[in-house]
C-alpha positions as CSV (number, residue, x, y, z in Angstrom):
1,M,83.7,-145.5,-108.9
2,P,85.1,-148.5,-110.1
3,R,87.0,-150.8,-107.5
4,T,89.6,-153.5,-108.6
5,T,92.1,-155.6,-106.7
6,V,96.1,-155.7,-108.0
7,F,97.7,-159.0,-107.6
8,T,101.1,-159.7,-108.5
9,D,103.2,-162.6,-108.2
10,K,106.6,-160.5,-108.4
11,A,105.5,-159.9,-104.2
12,P,104.3,-162.3,-101.5
13,P,102.5,-164.9,-103.7
14,K,99.1,-165.1,-101.3
15,P,98.1,-162.8,-98.6
16,I,98.1,-164.5,-95.3
17,G,94.5,-163.3,-94.2
18,P,91.2,-162.0,-96.3
19,Y,92.7,-159.1,-97.9
20,S,94.2,-157.9,-101.6
21,Q,97.7,-157.1,-102.0
22,A,96.1,-153.8,-102.9
23,V,93.1,-151.8,-104.1
24,R,92.5,-149.2,-106.9
25,V,89.5,-146.7,-106.4
26,G,89.3,-144.4,-109.3
27,N,93.4,-142.8,-109.5
28,T,94.0,-144.0,-105.8
29,L,95.8,-147.1,-104.9
30,F,95.7,-148.5,-101.4
31,V,98.4,-151.0,-100.6
32,S,98.1,-153.5,-98.1
33,G,100.5,-153.7,-95.4
34,Q,103.6,-155.7,-96.3
35,I,105.9,-157.6,-94.3
36,P,109.5,-158.5,-95.6
37,I,108.1,-162.2,-97.4
38,D,110.2,-163.2,-100.2
39,P,108.1,-163.4,-103.2
40,F,109.7,-166.7,-104.5
41,T,109.7,-169.1,-101.4
42,G,106.7,-167.4,-99.4
43,Q,109.0,-167.1,-96.5
44,L,110.0,-164.1,-94.1
45,I,113.7,-163.2,-95.3
46,K,116.8,-163.2,-93.1
47,G,118.6,-160.4,-91.8
48,G,117.9,-157.2,-89.8
49,I,116.0,-153.8,-90.3
50,R,117.8,-153.0,-93.3
51,E,117.2,-156.0,-95.2
52,Q,113.7,-156.4,-94.4
53,T,112.8,-152.7,-95.0
54,E,114.5,-153.3,-98.6
55,R,112.4,-156.3,-99.5
56,I,109.3,-154.8,-98.5
57,L,110.0,-151.8,-100.4
58,E,110.6,-153.9,-103.4
59,N,107.7,-155.8,-102.9
60,I,105.7,-152.7,-102.9
61,K,107.7,-151.4,-105.8
62,A,106.2,-154.5,-107.9
63,I,102.9,-154.4,-106.5
64,L,103.0,-150.2,-107.9
65,E,104.1,-151.4,-111.2
66,T,101.5,-154.0,-111.8
67,A,98.9,-151.4,-110.9
68,G,100.4,-148.9,-113.4
69,Y,102.1,-146.8,-110.4
70,S,105.5,-146.1,-109.1
71,L,107.5,-144.7,-106.2
72,V,106.9,-141.3,-107.4
73,D,103.2,-141.6,-107.0
74,V,103.3,-142.7,-103.1
75,A,101.4,-139.8,-101.3
76,W,101.2,-141.5,-98.1
77,V,103.0,-144.3,-96.1
78,F,102.7,-146.1,-92.8
79,V,105.5,-147.5,-90.9
80,A,105.1,-150.2,-88.0
81,L,108.3,-150.7,-86.2
82,K,108.8,-153.3,-83.9
83,D,111.8,-151.4,-82.1
84,L,111.8,-148.1,-83.2
85,S,115.5,-147.8,-81.4
86,R,115.9,-149.1,-85.4
87,F,114.4,-145.9,-87.1
88,S,117.7,-144.5,-88.3
89,E,118.6,-147.7,-89.9
90,F,115.2,-148.1,-91.4
91,N,115.1,-144.6,-92.4
92,E,118.7,-145.1,-94.4
93,V,117.2,-147.7,-96.5
94,Y,113.6,-145.8,-96.8
95,S,115.4,-142.7,-98.1
96,R,117.3,-144.4,-100.8
97,Y,113.5,-145.3,-102.2
98,F,112.3,-141.6,-101.7
99,K,114.9,-139.3,-102.6
100,E,113.0,-136.3,-103.8
101,N,109.5,-135.3,-102.6
102,P,109.3,-137.7,-100.3
103,P,105.3,-138.8,-99.1
104,A,104.2,-138.1,-95.7
105,R,104.6,-140.5,-93.4
106,I,103.8,-141.6,-89.8
107,T,106.1,-144.4,-88.2
108,V,105.3,-146.2,-84.7
109,E,106.4,-148.6,-82.5
110,V,104.0,-151.7,-82.3
111,S,104.5,-155.1,-79.7
112,N,104.3,-157.5,-82.5
113,L,104.1,-158.1,-86.2
114,P,102.9,-161.2,-88.3
115,S,105.5,-164.0,-88.6
116,G,107.9,-162.5,-86.6
117,A,108.7,-159.6,-88.9
118,L,110.5,-156.6,-87.8
119,I,108.7,-154.1,-89.8
120,E,105.4,-153.7,-91.7
121,I,104.6,-151.1,-94.3
122,S,101.4,-150.0,-96.1
123,L,100.6,-146.9,-98.2
124,I,98.6,-145.1,-100.5
125,A,99.4,-143.8,-104.0
126,V,97.5,-141.2,-106.1
127,K,98.0,-141.1,-109.9
128,G,97.4,-137.3,-111.4
129,D,95.0,-136.5,-113.8
């Protein structure tokens, strides 16, 4: 199966390490972990978990759209929260993006995230035949 990388300048412009924004293999799209970086300034956004969750999901939407996918195609989501006590605030924002038939998800607490972010999200999306 062909493997292609995905890049959009509507999400953070340049990964901060040796990885792609996303990689498509066949009909499956693997989106790298995204932290709440403003795609225009390249800086971590200000605000709490709600604002950071929204920025990440907007960045992810841009990556998905560039690859020809949408949030409906998301099958699995991995969420790393710096403070699990903020789960309900995160979930409040997250649920606005995945209203019906939400994807499978795992959410864990981690001790630290890049650039001082409060949250990181990665996912896998799959297109039907």
